[in-house]
């Protein structure tokens, strides 16, 4: 689950994470593609989320699993 970084106060925004889903479905090479300059702790939290994700279904080409590069938004919004 996403944890709100308390030091960010009422800052809202979206962190874009880039990563590769390898042929086994494991997340590799996570990095922040675009962050929230007002609160770097949100970028750290998004990276934590990337490390905690379960295996994904890998991409396929010619019925064989292949690595796929993905970009995923992680939205920080107060309810």
mmCIF file of N, CA, C and O in Angstrom:
data_model
loop_
_atom_site.group_PDB
_atom_site.id
_atom_site.type_symbol
_atom_site.label_atom_id
_atom_site.label_comp_id
_atom_site.label_asym_id
_atom_site.label_seq_id
_atom_site.Cartn_x
_atom_site.Cartn_y
_atom_site.Cartn_z
ATOM 1 N N UNK A 1 0.825 -1.189 0.000
ATOM 2 C CA UNK A 1 0.000 0.000 0.000
ATOM 3 C C UNK A 1 0.872 1.256 0.000
ATOM 4 O O UNK A 1 1.935 1.283 0.598
ATOM 5 N N UNK A 2 0.332 2.244 -0.644
ATOM 6 C CA UNK A 2 1.025 3.527 -0.755
ATOM 7 C C UNK A 2 0.965 4.250 0.587
ATOM 8 O O UNK A 2 -0.095 4.349 1.202
ATOM 9 N N UNK A 3 2.100 4.730 1.051
ATOM 10 C CA UNK A 3 2.161 5.496 2.304
ATOM 11 C C UNK A 3 2.427 6.957 1.970
ATOM 12 O O UNK A 3 3.354 7.262 1.209
ATOM 13 N N UNK A 4 1.639 7.835 2.545
ATOM 14 C CA UNK A 4 1.817 9.265 2.301
ATOM 15 C C UNK A 4 3.014 9.759 3.100
ATOM 16 O O UNK A 4 3.042 9.639 4.322
ATOM 17 N N UNK A 5 4.026 10.336 2.432
ATOM 18 C CA UNK A 5 5.168 10.890 3.170
ATOM 19 C C UNK A 5 4.721 12.125 3.963
ATOM 20 O O UNK A 5 4.301 13.114 3.376
ATOM 21 N N UNK A 6 4.780 12.050 5.266
ATOM 22 C CA UNK A 6 4.287 13.143 6.123
ATOM 23 C C UNK A 6 5.019 14.456 5.871
ATOM 24 O O UNK A 6 4.433 15.523 5.976
ATOM 25 N N UNK A 7 6.316 14.389 5.510
ATOM 26 C CA UNK A 7 7.060 15.622 5.279
ATOM 27 C C UNK A 7 6.577 16.377 4.041
ATOM 28 O O UNK A 7 6.956 17.527 3.835
ATOM 29 N N UNK A 8 5.726 15.760 3.249
ATOM 30 C CA UNK A 8 5.225 16.415 2.030
ATOM 31 C C UNK A 8 3.976 17.251 2.289
ATOM 32 O O UNK A 8 3.548 17.994 1.412
ATOM 33 N N UNK A 9 3.392 17.104 3.467
ATOM 34 C CA UNK A 9 2.233 17.906 3.812
ATOM 35 C C UNK A 9 1.092 17.720 2.829
ATOM 36 O O UNK A 9 0.635 16.620 2.605
ATOM 37 N N UNK A 10 0.641 18.820 2.225
ATOM 38 C CA UNK A 10 -0.496 18.778 1.307
ATOM 39 C C UNK A 10 -0.088 18.764 -0.160
ATOM 40 O O UNK A 10 -0.907 18.988 -1.042
ATOM 41 N N UNK A 11 1.177 18.499 -0.458
ATOM 42 C CA UNK A 11 1.647 18.424 -1.841
ATOM 43 C C UNK A 11 0.966 17.247 -2.522
ATOM 44 O O UNK A 11 0.870 16.159 -1.959
ATOM 45 N N UNK A 12 0.431 17.466 -3.730
ATOM 46 C CA UNK A 12 -0.151 16.384 -4.514
ATOM 47 C C UNK A 12 0.551 16.345 -5.865
ATOM 48 O O UNK A 12 1.167 17.323 -6.280
ATOM 49 N N UNK A 13 0.467 15.217 -6.540
ATOM 50 C CA UNK A 13 1.089 15.110 -7.852
ATOM 51 C C UNK A 13 1.247 13.666 -8.271
ATOM 52 O O UNK A 13 0.756 12.745 -7.621
ATOM 53 N N UNK A 14 1.955 13.471 -9.365
ATOM 54 C CA UNK A 14 2.151 12.144 -9.930
ATOM 55 C C UNK A 14 3.634 11.906 -10.183
ATOM 56 O O UNK A 14 4.306 12.753 -10.765
ATOM 57 N N UNK A 15 4.116 10.760 -9.740
ATOM 58 C CA UNK A 15 5.481 10.318 -10.025
ATOM 59 C C UNK A 15 5.368 9.268 -11.126
ATOM 60 O O UNK A 15 4.546 8.357 -11.035
ATOM 61 N N UNK A 16 6.167 9.413 -12.171
ATOM 62 C CA UNK A 16 6.157 8.428 -13.250
ATOM 63 C C UNK A 16 7.373 7.523 -13.093
ATOM 64 O O UNK A 16 8.502 7.989 -13.104
ATOM 65 N N UNK A 17 7.097 6.221 -12.941
ATOM 66 C CA UNK A 17 8.142 5.225 -12.783
ATOM 67 C C UNK A 17 8.362 4.495 -14.096
ATOM 68 O O UNK A 17 7.411 4.080 -14.736
ATOM 69 N N UNK A 18 9.605 4.335 -14.472
ATOM 70 C CA UNK A 18 9.944 3.509 -15.618
ATOM 71 C C UNK A 18 10.592 2.232 -15.109
ATOM 72 O O UNK A 18 11.321 2.251 -14.123
ATOM 73 N N UNK A 19 10.296 1.124 -15.744
ATOM 74 C CA UNK A 19 10.907 -0.148 -15.356
ATOM 75 C C UNK A 19 10.761 -1.138 -16.504
ATOM 76 O O UNK A 19 10.065 -0.870 -17.481
ATOM 77 N N UNK A 20 11.440 -2.263 -16.369
ATOM 78 C CA UNK A 20 11.356 -3.332 -17.365
ATOM 79 C C UNK A 20 10.718 -4.540 -16.696
ATOM 80 O O UNK A 20 11.099 -4.911 -15.586
ATOM 81 N N UNK A 21 9.729 -5.138 -17.373
ATOM 82 C CA UNK A 21 9.182 -6.419 -16.945
ATOM 83 C C UNK A 21 9.933 -7.460 -17.764
ATOM 84 O O UNK A 21 9.793 -7.506 -18.984
ATOM 85 N N UNK A 22 10.782 -8.260 -17.098
ATOM 86 C CA UNK A 22 11.605 -9.210 -17.846
ATOM 87 C C UNK A 22 10.779 -10.420 -18.297
ATOM 88 O O UNK A 22 9.581 -10.511 -18.014
ATOM 89 N N UNK A 23 11.415 -11.337 -18.986
ATOM 90 C CA UNK A 23 10.722 -12.485 -19.561
ATOM 91 C C UNK A 23 10.117 -13.415 -18.496
ATOM 92 O O UNK A 23 9.237 -14.211 -18.799
ATOM 93 N N UNK A 24 10.567 -13.289 -17.245
ATOM 94 C CA UNK A 24 9.990 -14.083 -16.153
ATOM 95 C C UNK A 24 8.908 -13.312 -15.404
ATOM 96 O O UNK A 24 8.296 -13.839 -14.479
ATOM 97 N N UNK A 25 8.711 -12.036 -15.727
ATOM 98 C CA UNK A 25 7.693 -11.227 -15.070
ATOM 99 C C UNK A 25 8.206 -10.412 -13.902
ATOM 100 O O UNK A 25 7.434 -9.763 -13.203
ATOM 101 N N UNK A 26 9.507 -10.414 -13.677
ATOM 102 C CA UNK A 26 10.113 -9.669 -12.573
ATOM 103 C C UNK A 26 10.342 -8.215 -12.988
ATOM 104 O O UNK A 26 10.722 -7.940 -14.122
ATOM 105 N N UNK A 27 10.120 -7.285 -12.059
ATOM 106 C CA UNK A 27 10.373 -5.870 -12.297
ATOM 107 C C UNK A 27 11.870 -5.622 -12.155
ATOM 108 O O UNK A 27 12.463 -5.947 -11.126
ATOM 109 N N UNK A 28 12.492 -5.048 -13.196
ATOM 110 C CA UNK A 28 13.916 -4.726 -13.147
ATOM 111 C C UNK A 28 14.122 -3.284 -13.600
ATOM 112 O O UNK A 28 13.236 -2.685 -14.213
ATOM 113 N N UNK A 29 15.264 -2.742 -13.308
ATOM 114 C CA UNK A 29 15.679 -1.404 -13.720
ATOM 115 C C UNK A 29 14.660 -0.300 -13.373
ATOM 116 O O UNK A 29 14.380 0.557 -14.199
ATOM 117 N N UNK A 30 14.112 -0.292 -12.139
ATOM 118 C CA UNK A 30 13.171 0.784 -11.813
ATOM 119 C C UNK A 30 13.887 2.130 -11.701
ATOM 120 O O UNK A 30 15.018 2.201 -11.221
ATOM 121 N N UNK A 31 13.237 3.172 -12.203
ATOM 122 C CA UNK A 31 13.785 4.528 -12.066
ATOM 123 C C UNK A 31 12.651 5.528 -12.174
ATOM 124 O O UNK A 31 11.606 5.254 -12.768
ATOM 125 N N UNK A 32 12.857 6.681 -11.573
ATOM 126 C CA UNK A 32 11.880 7.762 -11.660
ATOM 127 C C UNK A 32 12.105 8.486 -12.980
ATOM 128 O O UNK A 32 13.184 9.002 -13.240
ATOM 129 N N UNK A 33 11.078 8.481 -13.829
ATOM 130 C CA UNK A 33 11.155 9.160 -15.120
ATOM 131 C C UNK A 33 10.831 10.635 -14.934
ATOM 132 O O UNK A 33 11.490 11.507 -15.494
ATOM 133 N N UNK A 34 9.784 10.899 -14.142
ATOM 134 C CA UNK A 34 9.429 12.278 -13.808
ATOM 135 C C UNK A 34 8.887 12.288 -12.390
ATOM 136 O O UNK A 34 7.985 11.523 -12.057
ATOM 137 N N UNK A 35 9.456 13.133 -11.576
ATOM 138 C CA UNK A 35 9.088 13.154 -10.168
ATOM 139 C C UNK A 35 8.325 14.404 -9.779
ATOM 140 O O UNK A 35 7.792 15.121 -10.619
ATOM 141 N N UNK A 36 8.286 14.649 -8.484
ATOM 142 C CA UNK A 36 7.632 15.820 -7.906
ATOM 143 C C UNK A 36 8.725 16.612 -7.195
ATOM 144 O O UNK A 36 9.117 16.260 -6.077
ATOM 145 N N UNK A 37 9.250 17.668 -7.840
ATOM 146 C CA UNK A 37 10.370 18.416 -7.242
ATOM 147 C C UNK A 37 10.074 18.969 -5.847
ATOM 148 O O UNK A 37 10.978 19.068 -5.026
ATOM 149 N N UNK A 38 8.811 19.279 -5.569
ATOM 150 C CA UNK A 38 8.469 19.855 -4.270
ATOM 151 C C UNK A 38 8.606 18.848 -3.133
ATOM 152 O O UNK A 38 8.696 19.245 -1.971
ATOM 153 N N UNK A 39 8.640 17.546 -3.456
ATOM 154 C CA UNK A 39 8.738 16.542 -2.399
ATOM 155 C C UNK A 39 9.423 15.268 -2.911
ATOM 156 O O UNK A 39 8.765 14.344 -3.378
ATOM 157 N N UNK A 40 10.747 15.205 -2.808
ATOM 158 C CA UNK A 40 11.479 14.014 -3.243
ATOM 159 C C UNK A 40 11.089 12.738 -2.477
ATOM 160 O O UNK A 40 11.295 11.638 -2.961
ATOM 161 N N UNK A 41 10.497 12.879 -1.294
ATOM 162 C CA UNK A 41 10.077 11.698 -0.529
ATOM 163 C C UNK A 41 9.001 10.917 -1.272
ATOM 164 O O UNK A 41 8.887 9.700 -1.124
ATOM 165 N N UNK A 42 8.215 11.591 -2.107
ATOM 166 C CA UNK A 42 7.202 10.895 -2.911
ATOM 167 C C UNK A 42 7.872 10.020 -3.961
ATOM 168 O O UNK A 42 7.390 8.940 -4.278
ATOM 169 N N UNK A 43 8.989 10.483 -4.496
ATOM 170 C CA UNK A 43 9.737 9.680 -5.462
ATOM 171 C C UNK A 43 10.285 8.428 -4.770
ATOM 172 O O UNK A 43 10.233 7.334 -5.329
ATOM 173 N N UNK A 44 10.784 8.587 -3.553
ATOM 174 C CA UNK A 44 11.298 7.443 -2.796
ATOM 175 C C UNK A 44 10.185 6.444 -2.503
ATOM 176 O O UNK A 44 10.385 5.235 -2.579
ATOM 177 N N UNK A 45 9.002 6.937 -2.176
ATOM 178 C CA UNK A 45 7.864 6.057 -1.898
ATOM 179 C C UNK A 45 7.441 5.308 -3.164
ATOM 180 O O UNK A 45 7.125 4.124 -3.121
ATOM 181 N N UNK A 46 7.456 5.978 -4.297
ATOM 182 C CA UNK A 46 7.112 5.316 -5.562
ATOM 183 C C UNK A 46 8.119 4.212 -5.884
ATOM 184 O O UNK A 46 7.742 3.129 -6.345
ATOM 185 N N UNK A 47 9.396 4.447 -5.610
ATOM 186 C CA UNK A 47 10.412 3.426 -5.836
ATOM 187 C C UNK A 47 10.206 2.241 -4.882
ATOM 188 O O UNK A 47 10.398 1.087 -5.267
ATOM 189 N N UNK A 48 9.775 2.515 -3.661
ATOM 190 C CA UNK A 48 9.483 1.440 -2.711
ATOM 191 C C UNK A 48 8.343 0.573 -3.242
ATOM 192 O O UNK A 48 8.402 -0.659 -3.195
ATOM 193 N N UNK A 49 7.329 1.225 -3.796
ATOM 194 C CA UNK A 49 6.184 0.511 -4.380
ATOM 195 C C UNK A 49 6.660 -0.388 -5.521
ATOM 196 O O UNK A 49 6.228 -1.530 -5.650
ATOM 197 N N UNK A 50 7.572 0.116 -6.361
ATOM 198 C CA UNK A 50 8.095 -0.686 -7.477
ATOM 199 C C UNK A 50 8.782 -1.947 -6.964
ATOM 200 O O UNK A 50 8.623 -3.025 -7.535
ATOM 201 N N UNK A 51 9.510 -1.832 -5.875
ATOM 202 C CA UNK A 51 10.197 -2.986 -5.313
ATOM 203 C C UNK A 51 9.260 -3.987 -4.653
ATOM 204 O O UNK A 51 9.597 -5.156 -4.503
ATOM 205 N N UNK A 52 8.066 -3.533 -4.274
ATOM 206 C CA UNK A 52 7.115 -4.408 -3.584
ATOM 207 C C UNK A 52 6.090 -5.040 -4.526
ATOM 208 O O UNK A 52 5.274 -5.846 -4.086
ATOM 209 N N UNK A 53 6.134 -4.697 -5.805
ATOM 210 C CA UNK A 53 5.141 -5.226 -6.736
ATOM 211 C C UNK A 53 5.335 -6.722 -6.961
ATOM 212 O O UNK A 53 6.466 -7.202 -7.006
ATOM 213 N N UNK A 54 4.227 -7.455 -7.101
ATOM 214 C CA UNK A 54 4.343 -8.882 -7.412
ATOM 215 C C UNK A 54 4.786 -9.062 -8.869
ATOM 216 O O UNK A 54 4.882 -8.083 -9.619
ATOM 217 N N UNK A 55 5.038 -10.291 -9.252
ATOM 218 C CA UNK A 55 5.418 -10.563 -10.644
ATOM 219 C C UNK A 55 4.298 -10.132 -11.587
ATOM 220 O O UNK A 55 3.123 -10.246 -11.263
ATOM 221 N N UNK A 56 4.701 -9.646 -12.742
ATOM 222 C CA UNK A 56 3.763 -9.264 -13.785
ATOM 223 C C UNK A 56 3.729 -10.372 -14.834
ATOM 224 O O UNK A 56 4.617 -11.221 -14.879
ATOM 225 N N UNK A 57 2.745 -10.320 -15.695
ATOM 226 C CA UNK A 57 2.728 -11.231 -16.828
ATOM 227 C C UNK A 57 3.631 -10.631 -17.900
ATOM 228 O O UNK A 57 3.421 -9.487 -18.312
ATOM 229 N N UNK A 58 4.647 -11.365 -18.352
ATOM 230 C CA UNK A 58 5.579 -10.784 -19.325
ATOM 231 C C UNK A 58 4.920 -10.569 -20.683
ATOM 232 O O UNK A 58 3.910 -11.196 -21.000
ATOM 233 N N UNK A 59 5.524 -9.676 -21.470
ATOM 234 C CA UNK A 59 5.054 -9.478 -22.834
ATOM 235 C C UNK A 59 5.353 -10.714 -23.664
ATOM 236 O O UNK A 59 6.157 -11.561 -23.280
ATOM 237 N N UNK A 60 4.683 -10.810 -24.806
ATOM 238 C CA UNK A 60 4.932 -11.945 -25.677
ATOM 239 C C UNK A 60 5.136 -11.477 -27.106
ATOM 240 O O UNK A 60 4.487 -10.528 -27.561
ATOM 241 N N UNK A 61 6.029 -12.157 -27.772
ATOM 242 C CA UNK A 61 6.268 -11.919 -29.183
ATOM 243 C C UNK A 61 6.487 -13.286 -29.816
ATOM 244 O O UNK A 61 7.334 -14.058 -29.345
ATOM 245 N N UNK A 62 5.722 -13.590 -30.852
ATOM 246 C CA UNK A 62 5.774 -14.917 -31.486
ATOM 247 C C UNK A 62 5.575 -16.022 -30.447
ATOM 248 O O UNK A 62 6.270 -17.041 -30.447
ATOM 249 N N UNK A 63 4.640 -15.797 -29.546
ATOM 250 C CA UNK A 63 4.282 -16.756 -28.481
ATOM 251 C C UNK A 63 5.413 -17.056 -27.505
ATOM 252 O O UNK A 63 5.386 -18.069 -26.803
ATOM 253 N N UNK A 64 6.414 -16.201 -27.441
ATOM 254 C CA UNK A 64 7.514 -16.368 -26.489
ATOM 255 C C UNK A 64 7.559 -15.164 -25.564
ATOM 256 O O UNK A 64 7.359 -14.034 -26.007
ATOM 257 N N UNK A 65 7.837 -15.376 -24.262
ATOM 258 C CA UNK A 65 7.936 -14.238 -23.339
ATOM 259 C C UNK A 65 9.149 -13.372 -23.658
ATOM 260 O O UNK A 65 10.224 -13.887 -23.958
ATOM 261 N N UNK A 66 8.932 -12.062 -23.644
ATOM 262 C CA UNK A 66 10.000 -11.100 -23.924
ATOM 263 C C UNK A 66 9.945 -9.970 -22.902
ATOM 264 O O UNK A 66 8.900 -9.684 -22.334
ATOM 265 N N UNK A 67 11.070 -9.295 -22.647
ATOM 266 C CA UNK A 67 11.062 -8.142 -21.751
ATOM 267 C C UNK A 67 10.307 -6.968 -22.380
ATOM 268 O O UNK A 67 10.323 -6.807 -23.598
ATOM 269 N N UNK A 68 9.648 -6.189 -21.543
ATOM 270 C CA UNK A 68 8.883 -5.028 -22.003
ATOM 271 C C UNK A 68 9.186 -3.851 -21.088
ATOM 272 O O UNK A 68 9.165 -3.984 -19.864
ATOM 273 N N UNK A 69 9.479 -2.696 -21.674
ATOM 274 C CA UNK A 69 9.703 -1.475 -20.899
ATOM 275 C C UNK A 69 8.342 -0.819 -20.647
ATOM 276 O O UNK A 69 7.534 -0.693 -21.560
ATOM 277 N N UNK A 70 8.120 -0.415 -19.402
ATOM 278 C CA UNK A 70 6.837 0.169 -18.996
ATOM 279 C C UNK A 70 7.068 1.508 -18.307
ATOM 280 O O UNK A 70 8.125 1.729 -17.714
ATOM 281 N N UNK A 71 6.054 2.361 -18.359
ATOM 282 C CA UNK A 71 6.020 3.587 -17.552
ATOM 283 C C UNK A 71 4.680 3.574 -16.827
ATOM 284 O O UNK A 71 3.632 3.402 -17.444
ATOM 285 N N UNK A 72 4.741 3.715 -15.506
ATOM 286 C CA UNK A 72 3.543 3.632 -14.680
ATOM 287 C C UNK A 72 3.413 4.893 -13.822
ATOM 288 O O UNK A 72 4.362 5.277 -13.139
ATOM 289 N N UNK A 73 2.240 5.533 -13.847
ATOM 290 C CA UNK A 73 2.035 6.682 -12.955
ATOM 291 C C UNK A 73 1.695 6.201 -11.535
ATOM 292 O O UNK A 73 0.973 5.237 -11.337
ATOM 293 N N UNK A 74 2.256 6.897 -10.553
ATOM 294 C CA UNK A 74 1.915 6.677 -9.148
ATOM 295 C C UNK A 74 1.358 8.006 -8.670
ATOM 296 O O UNK A 74 2.103 8.992 -8.527
ATOM 297 N N UNK A 75 0.059 8.065 -8.456
ATOM 298 C CA UNK A 75 -0.613 9.325 -8.109
ATOM 299 C C UNK A 75 -0.690 9.510 -6.601
ATOM 300 O O UNK A 75 -1.092 8.609 -5.878
ATOM 301 N N UNK A 76 -0.324 10.698 -6.165
ATOM 302 C CA UNK A 76 -0.413 11.085 -4.756
ATOM 303 C C UNK A 76 -1.516 12.133 -4.653
ATOM 304 O O UNK A 76 -1.342 13.267 -5.090
ATOM 305 N N UNK A 77 -2.671 11.706 -4.113
ATOM 306 C CA UNK A 77 -3.820 12.585 -3.956
ATOM 307 C C UNK A 77 -4.425 12.321 -2.577
ATOM 308 O O UNK A 77 -4.563 11.179 -2.174
ATOM 309 N N UNK A 78 -4.797 13.357 -1.902
ATOM 310 C CA UNK A 78 -5.491 13.188 -0.615
ATOM 311 C C UNK A 78 -6.967 12.918 -0.927
ATOM 312 O O UNK A 78 -7.534 13.543 -1.822
ATOM 313 N N UNK A 79 -7.594 11.988 -0.206
ATOM 314 C CA UNK A 79 -9.030 11.713 -0.443
ATOM 315 C C UNK A 79 -9.913 12.872 -0.052
ATOM 316 O O UNK A 79 -9.587 13.726 0.689
#
